[in-house]
């Protein structure tokens, strides 16, 4: 990529990372993301014709990569493996000239079915979400009674086809902080990097309260007490997880501390929802409708110019300002924006 193709926002942050949500539907109802009371049978999920088609996503991805400096694409949702034939999309995106990395975030239960075709389509990495190794607890967190073994089978299926794997665990006080050590031990043994994520105030449905955030400091202390760890350097500038390793080994863990230790100053991510709305922050109240632009007769250059203008004006730093935001405002739900 050529330096001239980089676009910068108001605070001089480049655009490097694009997360694409391919569906707002999910086979789980995680309490911190899509609580079943709100995301019930009558919830107005997007209709088929509202979703960007794979052709439209490919066209936008090409513009983001070749004209705007994006290097990494992550496919997410909702549950991305619920969208029909998502391997076709991976295959199209992985062939775009200039892309460095393509990954997916999934709850993992459909991986035994799809891991092989995803790998063959060009997928490099998967982040698989799992919050507990206890069936009863996990079943109540995922809101559907899905057993832990369904996710572990997905992890094994991904490993068997050679996908690189990370495990994401959301930690919420009173919900699963006692699972930090069992999860750390289990995945250390398995050889997969485990990343702990602070419970975040995304959307307005998950009853978020600062008191429920089990902080990065607490997570680190919990682990260090049992298995001593030390910080290590980020892999690249702007990496969201702070990395640690078990002392005397090269086995590592990560912590994503969006609440207690904001990383807005290096945030280089844009998010595209399943209906083609571009968001410049995970905690945005509104986005920019690219579907309307892409469905009218605009050239790729016009699309690139429109996105450049959006990014140039970006002033988001929600996590830095969180404590100043005293009044609750409408925010986009996690299942829509894709995490
Ligand atoms: N369904 C897929 C999954 O669960 O991996 C992909 C979408 S999900 C929205 C992406 C990630 O966001 C998951 O790792 C999930 O645990 C995380 N997440 C959802 N709600 C969250 C919240 N309120 N705070 C922190 N992380 C959250
Ligand atoms: Fe579904 Fe992922 Fe949200 Fe859980 S975190 S409800 S699996 S989208
Ligand atoms: Fe980026 Fe917004 Fe998160 Fe800050 S709060 S790191 S700007 S997504």
Tab-separated table of C-alpha atoms and ligand atoms in Angstrom:
chain	number	residue	atom	x	y	z
A	1	UNK	CA	0.000	0.000	0.000
A	2	UNK	CA	1.147	3.464	-0.800
A	3	UNK	CA	1.215	6.127	1.950
A	4	UNK	CA	-0.872	8.482	-0.211
A	5	UNK	CA	-3.792	6.102	0.093
A	6	UNK	CA	-4.034	6.504	3.856
A	7	UNK	CA	-6.909	8.615	5.148
A	8	UNK	CA	-6.677	10.327	8.540
A	9	UNK	CA	-9.344	11.521	10.938
A	10	UNK	CA	-9.535	14.819	12.835
A	11	UNK	CA	-7.060	13.502	15.454
A	12	UNK	CA	-4.704	12.119	12.794
A	13	UNK	CA	-5.682	8.487	13.299
A	14	UNK	CA	-5.436	6.433	10.089
A	15	UNK	CA	-8.143	4.044	8.883
A	16	UNK	CA	-6.653	0.545	8.935
A	17	UNK	CA	-9.173	-1.908	10.231
A	18	UNK	CA	-12.687	-2.618	8.940
A	19	UNK	CA	-15.208	-4.810	10.754
A	20	UNK	CA	-18.085	-5.997	8.647
A	21	UNK	CA	-21.244	-7.342	10.239
A	22	UNK	CA	-23.006	-9.694	7.827
A	23	UNK	CA	-26.147	-10.322	9.885
A	24	UNK	CA	-27.858	-8.933	12.986
A	25	UNK	CA	-29.327	-12.352	13.823
A	26	UNK	CA	-27.841	-14.825	16.259
A	27	UNK	CA	-28.468	-18.336	17.569
A	28	UNK	CA	-27.447	-17.173	21.093
A	29	UNK	CA	-29.037	-14.625	23.389
A	30	UNK	CA	-26.032	-13.626	25.507
A	31	UNK	CA	-27.282	-11.598	28.449
A	32	UNK	CA	-24.672	-8.839	27.925
A	33	UNK	CA	-25.345	-8.522	24.187
A	34	UNK	CA	-28.815	-9.651	23.016
A	35	UNK	CA	-30.880	-10.259	26.163
A	36	UNK	CA	-33.763	-12.610	25.306
A	37	UNK	CA	-36.355	-10.306	26.903
A	38	UNK	CA	-35.546	-7.628	24.337
A	39	UNK	CA	-34.444	-9.713	21.337
A	40	UNK	CA	-37.621	-11.856	21.351
A	41	UNK	CA	-39.679	-13.353	18.492
A	42	UNK	CA	-41.099	-9.925	17.571
A	43	UNK	CA	-37.760	-8.113	17.413
A	44	UNK	CA	-37.493	-6.262	14.082
A	45	UNK	CA	-34.392	-7.932	12.635
A	46	UNK	CA	-33.219	-6.699	9.236
A	47	UNK	CA	-35.003	-8.104	6.219
A	48	UNK	CA	-33.120	-9.752	3.385
A	49	UNK	CA	-33.392	-6.842	0.969
A	50	UNK	CA	-32.047	-4.509	3.653
A	51	UNK	CA	-28.780	-6.459	3.916
A	52	UNK	CA	-25.831	-5.555	1.736
A	53	UNK	CA	-25.340	-8.295	-0.865
A	54	UNK	CA	-21.991	-10.084	-1.087
A	55	UNK	CA	-21.279	-8.149	-4.323
A	56	UNK	CA	-21.874	-4.864	-2.494
A	57	UNK	CA	-19.682	-5.907	0.446
A	58	UNK	CA	-16.929	-6.966	-1.954
A	59	UNK	CA	-17.126	-3.653	-3.818
A	60	UNK	CA	-16.947	-1.627	-0.610
A	61	UNK	CA	-14.127	-3.797	0.771
A	62	UNK	CA	-12.121	-3.235	-2.408
A	63	UNK	CA	-12.524	0.531	-2.058
A	64	UNK	CA	-11.614	0.440	1.648
A	65	UNK	CA	-8.479	-1.600	0.913
A	66	UNK	CA	-7.276	-0.121	-2.360
A	67	UNK	CA	-8.259	3.537	-1.967
A	68	UNK	CA	-8.483	4.187	1.772
A	69	UNK	CA	-5.651	2.221	3.392
A	70	UNK	CA	-7.554	-0.572	5.184
A	71	UNK	CA	-5.299	-3.577	5.785
A	72	UNK	CA	-7.424	-5.883	7.921
A	73	UNK	CA	-10.995	-7.064	7.585
A	74	UNK	CA	-12.943	-8.935	10.238
A	75	UNK	CA	-16.290	-10.576	9.512
A	76	UNK	CA	-18.677	-10.479	12.439
A	77	UNK	CA	-22.376	-10.186	13.381
A	78	UNK	CA	-24.756	-11.156	15.044
A	79	UNK	CA	-23.502	-14.623	14.388
A	80	UNK	CA	-21.727	-14.454	11.008
A	81	UNK	CA	-22.022	-18.203	10.371
A	82	UNK	CA	-25.831	-17.828	10.376
A	83	UNK	CA	-25.631	-15.957	7.049
A	84	UNK	CA	-25.966	-18.321	4.134
A	85	UNK	CA	-22.771	-19.232	2.310
A	86	UNK	CA	-20.501	-16.822	4.151
A	87	UNK	CA	-17.454	-18.726	2.836
A	88	UNK	CA	-18.243	-17.265	-0.599
A	89	UNK	CA	-17.842	-13.791	0.845
A	90	UNK	CA	-14.557	-14.758	2.535
A	91	UNK	CA	-13.307	-16.117	-0.754
A	92	UNK	CA	-14.171	-12.868	-2.594
A	93	UNK	CA	-12.595	-10.636	0.051
A	94	UNK	CA	-9.461	-12.723	0.487
A	95	UNK	CA	-8.722	-12.305	-3.234
A	96	UNK	CA	-8.757	-8.487	-3.125
A	97	UNK	CA	-5.327	-7.154	-4.028
A	98	UNK	CA	-3.668	-5.446	-1.090
A	99	UNK	CA	-5.466	-7.153	1.813
A	100	UNK	CA	-3.149	-8.232	4.636
A	101	UNK	CA	-5.451	-10.150	6.904
A	102	UNK	CA	-8.954	-11.567	7.048
A	103	UNK	CA	-10.482	-12.878	10.265
A	104	UNK	CA	-13.857	-13.751	11.776
A	105	UNK	CA	-15.444	-13.472	15.224
A	106	UNK	CA	-17.923	-16.247	15.994
A	107	UNK	CA	-19.575	-18.036	18.880
A	108	UNK	CA	-18.113	-21.182	17.332
A	109	UNK	CA	-21.032	-23.604	17.391
A	110	UNK	CA	-21.305	-23.777	13.598
A	111	UNK	CA	-17.564	-24.228	13.052
A	112	UNK	CA	-17.684	-28.041	12.955
A	113	UNK	CA	-19.899	-27.579	9.883
A	114	UNK	CA	-18.037	-24.720	8.193
A	115	UNK	CA	-14.383	-24.596	9.360
A	116	UNK	CA	-13.014	-26.517	6.387
A	117	UNK	CA	-14.722	-24.414	3.724
A	118	UNK	CA	-13.829	-21.186	5.539
A	119	UNK	CA	-10.162	-22.163	5.589
A	120	UNK	CA	-10.276	-23.162	1.922
A	121	UNK	CA	-11.943	-19.834	1.120
A	122	UNK	CA	-8.907	-17.999	2.543
A	123	UNK	CA	-9.887	-17.236	6.142
A	124	UNK	CA	-6.754	-16.928	8.285
A	125	UNK	CA	-7.933	-16.445	11.842
A	126	UNK	CA	-10.965	-16.920	14.064
A	127	UNK	CA	-11.788	-15.376	17.412
A	128	UNK	CA	-14.150	-17.698	19.225
A	129	UNK	CA	-16.200	-16.408	22.143
A	130	UNK	CA	-16.576	-18.470	25.310
A	131	UNK	CA	-17.293	-17.054	28.769
A	132	UNK	CA	-17.228	-20.124	31.021
A	133	UNK	CA	-16.327	-23.806	31.138
A	134	UNK	CA	-19.296	-24.556	33.389
A	135	UNK	CA	-22.283	-25.860	31.426
A	136	UNK	CA	-24.943	-24.503	33.728
A	137	UNK	CA	-23.422	-21.023	33.850
A	138	UNK	CA	-22.574	-20.918	30.140
A	139	UNK	CA	-26.090	-22.080	29.232
A	140	UNK	CA	-27.589	-19.226	31.206
A	141	UNK	CA	-25.128	-16.635	29.832
A	142	UNK	CA	-25.813	-17.641	26.213
A	143	UNK	CA	-29.547	-17.588	26.962
A	144	UNK	CA	-30.192	-20.737	24.933
A	145	UNK	CA	-28.803	-23.459	27.189
A	146	UNK	CA	-26.060	-24.264	24.656
A	147	UNK	CA	-23.453	-26.533	26.318
A	148	UNK	CA	-19.760	-25.684	26.529
A	149	UNK	CA	-18.916	-28.782	24.464
A	150	UNK	CA	-20.627	-27.236	21.411
A	151	UNK	CA	-18.106	-24.385	21.448
A	152	UNK	CA	-15.140	-26.620	22.325
A	153	UNK	CA	-16.045	-28.791	19.305
A	154	UNK	CA	-15.994	-25.648	17.174
A	155	UNK	CA	-12.560	-24.701	18.533
A	156	UNK	CA	-11.229	-28.176	17.760
A	157	UNK	CA	-12.703	-28.063	14.254
A	158	UNK	CA	-11.006	-24.719	13.577
A	159	UNK	CA	-7.682	-26.011	14.932
A	160	UNK	CA	-7.930	-29.193	12.868
A	161	UNK	CA	-8.086	-27.240	9.590
A	162	UNK	CA	-5.212	-24.937	10.594
A	163	UNK	CA	-7.052	-21.696	11.396
A	164	UNK	CA	-5.251	-19.485	13.925
A	165	UNK	CA	-7.400	-19.227	17.035
A	166	UNK	CA	-7.981	-16.760	19.836
A	167	UNK	CA	-10.610	-17.165	22.523
A	168	UNK	CA	-12.640	-14.146	23.723
A	169	UNK	CA	-14.062	-14.160	27.244
A	170	UNK	CA	-16.272	-11.291	28.415
A	171	UNK	CA	-15.820	-10.899	32.168
A	172	UNK	CA	-18.696	-9.394	34.133
A	173	UNK	CA	-18.673	-8.992	37.907
A	174	UNK	CA	-21.030	-11.391	39.637
A	175	UNK	CA	-21.417	-13.387	36.421
A	176	UNK	CA	-18.179	-15.212	35.684
A	177	UNK	CA	-15.078	-13.720	37.342
A	178	UNK	CA	-14.621	-17.057	39.157
A	179	UNK	CA	-14.149	-18.663	35.731
A	180	UNK	CA	-11.035	-16.582	34.935
A	181	UNK	CA	-8.603	-19.119	36.405
A	182	UNK	CA	-10.251	-22.293	35.027
A	183	UNK	CA	-10.424	-20.661	31.564
A	184	UNK	CA	-6.811	-19.430	31.745
A	185	UNK	CA	-5.528	-22.856	32.792
A	186	UNK	CA	-7.586	-24.695	30.197
A	187	UNK	CA	-6.538	-22.570	27.223
A	188	UNK	CA	-2.927	-22.314	28.371
A	189	UNK	CA	-2.849	-26.097	28.273
A	190	UNK	CA	-4.623	-26.173	24.893
A	191	UNK	CA	-2.163	-23.649	23.446
A	192	UNK	CA	-4.748	-21.013	22.435
A	193	UNK	CA	-4.432	-17.332	23.373
A	194	UNK	CA	-7.249	-16.274	25.700
A	195	UNK	CA	-8.365	-12.642	25.705
A	196	UNK	CA	-10.390	-11.190	28.523
A	197	UNK	CA	-12.822	-8.418	27.571
A	198	UNK	CA	-14.226	-5.917	30.044
A	199	UNK	CA	-18.016	-5.732	30.038
A	200	UNK	CA	-18.841	-2.726	27.862
A	201	UNK	CA	-21.719	-0.263	27.651
A	202	UNK	CA	-22.501	-0.976	24.004
A	203	UNK	CA	-26.123	-0.342	23.068
A	204	UNK	CA	-28.884	0.338	25.593
A	205	UNK	CA	-30.235	-3.182	26.189
A	206	UNK	CA	-27.703	-4.883	28.451
A	207	UNK	CA	-28.340	-3.027	31.730
A	208	UNK	CA	-24.699	-1.929	31.846
A	209	UNK	CA	-23.438	-0.486	35.089
A	210	UNK	CA	-19.885	0.546	35.928
A	211	UNK	CA	-20.143	-1.501	39.131
A	212	UNK	CA	-20.403	-4.675	37.008
A	213	UNK	CA	-17.129	-4.063	35.184
A	214	UNK	CA	-14.455	-6.476	36.406
A	215	UNK	CA	-11.493	-4.323	35.420
A	216	UNK	CA	-8.286	-5.167	33.599
A	217	UNK	CA	-6.387	-4.543	36.857
A	218	UNK	CA	-8.575	-7.049	38.699
A	219	UNK	CA	-8.284	-9.616	35.901
A	220	UNK	CA	-4.486	-9.328	35.896
A	221	UNK	CA	-4.261	-9.561	39.701
A	222	UNK	CA	-6.517	-12.630	39.722
A	223	UNK	CA	-4.302	-14.465	37.250
A	224	UNK	CA	-0.965	-13.214	38.579
A	225	UNK	CA	-1.839	-14.498	42.028
A	226	UNK	CA	-2.100	-18.083	40.707
A	227	UNK	CA	0.085	-18.052	37.564
A	228	UNK	CA	2.572	-15.140	37.535
A	229	UNK	CA	2.469	-13.045	34.366
A	230	UNK	CA	4.385	-10.082	32.938
A	231	UNK	CA	3.438	-7.492	30.275
A	232	UNK	CA	4.831	-7.832	26.758
A	233	UNK	CA	5.099	-5.401	23.843
A	234	UNK	CA	2.165	-4.965	21.442
A	235	UNK	CA	2.464	-6.842	18.124
A	236	UNK	CA	1.752	-3.624	16.236
A	237	UNK	CA	0.754	-0.012	17.024
A	238	UNK	CA	-2.940	0.276	17.892
A	239	UNK	CA	-3.358	-3.334	19.034
A	240	UNK	CA	-6.429	-3.292	21.275
A	241	UNK	CA	-5.457	-6.125	23.622
A	242	UNK	CA	-2.704	-5.514	26.163
A	243	UNK	CA	-0.517	-8.622	26.054
A	244	UNK	CA	0.962	-10.581	28.970
A	245	UNK	CA	2.917	-13.811	29.175
A	246	UNK	CA	3.229	-16.431	31.855
A	247	UNK	CA	6.670	-15.695	33.293
A	248	UNK	CA	9.376	-17.947	31.903
A	249	UNK	CA	7.248	-19.085	28.939
A	250	UNK	CA	6.057	-17.727	25.610
A	251	UNK	CA	2.434	-18.581	26.398
A	252	UNK	CA	0.363	-15.410	26.364
A	253	UNK	CA	-2.986	-13.880	27.262
A	254	UNK	CA	-4.543	-10.519	26.404
A	255	UNK	CA	-6.879	-8.050	28.077
A	256	UNK	CA	-9.182	-5.661	26.225
A	257	UNK	CA	-9.870	-2.812	28.586
A	258	UNK	CA	-12.207	-0.505	26.749
A	259	UNK	CA	-13.700	0.766	30.018
A	260	UNK	CA	-10.882	1.051	32.579
A	261	UNK	CA	-8.038	1.938	30.214
A	262	UNK	CA	-9.329	3.512	27.005
A	263	UNK	CA	-7.362	3.134	23.787
A	264	UNK	CA	-9.168	5.716	21.634
A	265	UNK	CA	-5.958	7.598	20.834
A	266	UNK	CA	-4.829	4.772	18.560
A	267	UNK	CA	-8.249	3.593	17.361
A	268	UNK	CA	-8.083	2.976	13.626
A	269	UNK	CA	-11.323	0.995	13.169
A	270	UNK	CA	-14.431	1.512	11.154
A	271	UNK	CA	-17.502	-0.692	11.391
A	272	UNK	CA	-19.936	-1.531	8.634
A	273	UNK	CA	-23.307	-2.911	9.747
A	274	UNK	CA	-25.200	-5.599	7.835
A	275	UNK	CA	-27.463	-2.970	6.252
A	276	UNK	CA	-24.530	-0.900	5.046
A	277	UNK	CA	-24.294	1.807	7.683
A	278	UNK	CA	-20.764	2.947	8.477
A	279	UNK	CA	-19.936	3.697	12.117
A	280	UNK	CA	-16.741	5.383	13.201
A	281	UNK	CA	-17.054	4.306	16.859
A	282	UNK	CA	-18.412	1.249	18.694
A	283	UNK	CA	-20.471	3.561	20.880
A	284	UNK	CA	-21.890	5.679	18.079
A	285	UNK	CA	-25.456	6.976	18.157
A	286	UNK	CA	-25.736	7.186	14.423
A	287	UNK	CA	-23.870	6.141	11.328
A	288	UNK	CA	-23.543	6.999	7.656
A	289	UNK	CA	-25.695	5.193	5.099
A	290	UNK	CA	-23.356	3.725	2.463
A	291	UNK	CA	-26.052	1.397	1.078
A	292	UNK	CA	-27.977	4.369	-0.268
A	293	UNK	CA	-24.809	5.640	-1.971
A	294	UNK	CA	-23.753	2.250	-3.343
A	295	UNK	CA	-27.257	1.528	-4.726
A	296	UNK	CA	-27.415	4.782	-6.660
A	297	UNK	CA	-25.220	5.278	-9.673
A	298	UNK	CA	-22.056	6.383	-7.993
A	299	UNK	CA	-18.551	5.571	-9.212
A	300	UNK	CA	-15.994	3.902	-6.957
A	301	UNK	CA	-14.180	7.220	-6.785
A	302	UNK	CA	-17.302	8.993	-5.539
A	303	UNK	CA	-17.773	6.290	-2.898
A	304	UNK	CA	-14.140	6.595	-1.827
A	305	UNK	CA	-14.525	10.390	-1.603
A	306	UNK	CA	-17.688	10.080	0.495
A	307	UNK	CA	-15.985	7.705	2.960
A	308	UNK	CA	-12.862	9.875	3.085
A	309	UNK	CA	-15.002	12.855	4.037
A	310	UNK	CA	-16.667	10.850	6.824
A	311	UNK	CA	-13.321	9.641	8.203
A	312	UNK	CA	-11.670	13.075	7.936
A	313	UNK	CA	-14.375	14.525	10.191
A	314	UNK	CA	-14.175	11.724	12.784
A	315	UNK	CA	-13.699	13.016	16.340
A	316	UNK	CA	-14.807	9.910	18.309
A	317	UNK	CA	-13.184	9.167	21.668
A	318	UNK	CA	-16.127	7.808	23.601
A	319	UNK	CA	-14.174	5.643	26.048
A	320	UNK	CA	-11.897	8.509	27.037
A	321	UNK	CA	-14.942	10.696	27.681
A	322	UNK	CA	-17.099	7.940	29.252
A	323	UNK	CA	-17.012	9.316	32.787
A	324	UNK	CA	-18.075	12.759	31.518
A	325	UNK	CA	-21.137	11.341	29.717
A	326	UNK	CA	-23.595	11.664	32.545
A	327	UNK	CA	-26.779	11.360	30.502
A	328	UNK	CA	-27.719	8.092	28.821
A	329	UNK	CA	-28.098	8.488	25.057
A	330	UNK	CA	-29.275	6.132	22.337
A	331	UNK	CA	-26.440	3.868	21.126
A	332	UNK	CA	-26.287	1.199	18.461
A	333	UNK	CA	-26.700	-2.386	19.696
A	334	UNK	CA	-23.670	-4.730	19.632
A	335	UNK	CA	-25.473	-7.301	17.481
A	336	UNK	CA	-26.016	-4.580	14.846
A	337	UNK	CA	-22.578	-2.965	14.902
A	338	UNK	CA	-20.682	-6.235	15.281
A	339	UNK	CA	-18.300	-5.747	18.219
B	1	LIG	N1	-21.566	-13.716	17.601
B	1	LIG	C1	-20.167	-13.602	17.477
B	1	LIG	C2	-19.488	-13.850	18.812
B	1	LIG	O1	-20.158	-13.827	19.838
B	1	LIG	O2	-18.276	-14.062	18.785
B	1	LIG	C3	-19.698	-12.286	16.885
B	1	LIG	C4	-20.391	-11.024	17.300
B	1	LIG	S1	-20.206	-10.574	19.008
B	1	LIG	C5	-21.152	-9.086	19.081
B	1	LIG	C6	-18.507	-10.019	19.043
B	1	LIG	C7	-17.847	-10.013	20.390
B	1	LIG	O3	-18.424	-9.006	21.204
B	1	LIG	C8	-17.949	-11.316	21.178
B	1	LIG	O4	-16.671	-11.750	21.576
B	1	LIG	C9	-18.781	-10.920	22.369
B	1	LIG	O5	-18.465	-11.681	23.512
B	1	LIG	C10	-18.454	-9.469	22.528
B	1	LIG	N2	-19.447	-8.693	23.267
B	1	LIG	C11	-20.782	-8.625	23.038
B	1	LIG	N3	-21.383	-7.779	23.915
B	1	LIG	C12	-20.402	-7.296	24.723
B	1	LIG	C13	-20.376	-6.364	25.812
B	1	LIG	N4	-21.475	-5.756	26.255
B	1	LIG	N5	-19.182	-6.098	26.396
B	1	LIG	C14	-18.055	-6.684	25.958
B	1	LIG	N6	-18.005	-7.536	24.902
B	1	LIG	C15	-19.163	-7.856	24.304
B	2	LIG	FE1	-24.770	-13.602	19.629
B	2	LIG	FE2	-22.216	-13.007	19.774
B	2	LIG	FE3	-24.051	-11.350	20.825
B	2	LIG	FE4	-23.624	-13.693	21.991
B	2	LIG	S1	-22.131	-12.025	21.779
B	2	LIG	S2	-25.624	-12.798	21.492
B	2	LIG	S3	-23.134	-14.983	20.286
B	2	LIG	S4	-23.796	-11.803	18.695
B	3	LIG	FE1	-12.476	3.538	19.075
B	3	LIG	FE2	-14.790	4.565	19.900
B	3	LIG	FE3	-13.713	2.453	21.174
B	3	LIG	FE4	-12.602	4.890	21.406
B	3	LIG	S1	-14.608	4.292	22.134
B	3	LIG	S2	-11.522	2.921	21.034
B	3	LIG	S3	-12.975	5.719	19.331
B	3	LIG	S4	-14.441	2.517	19.045
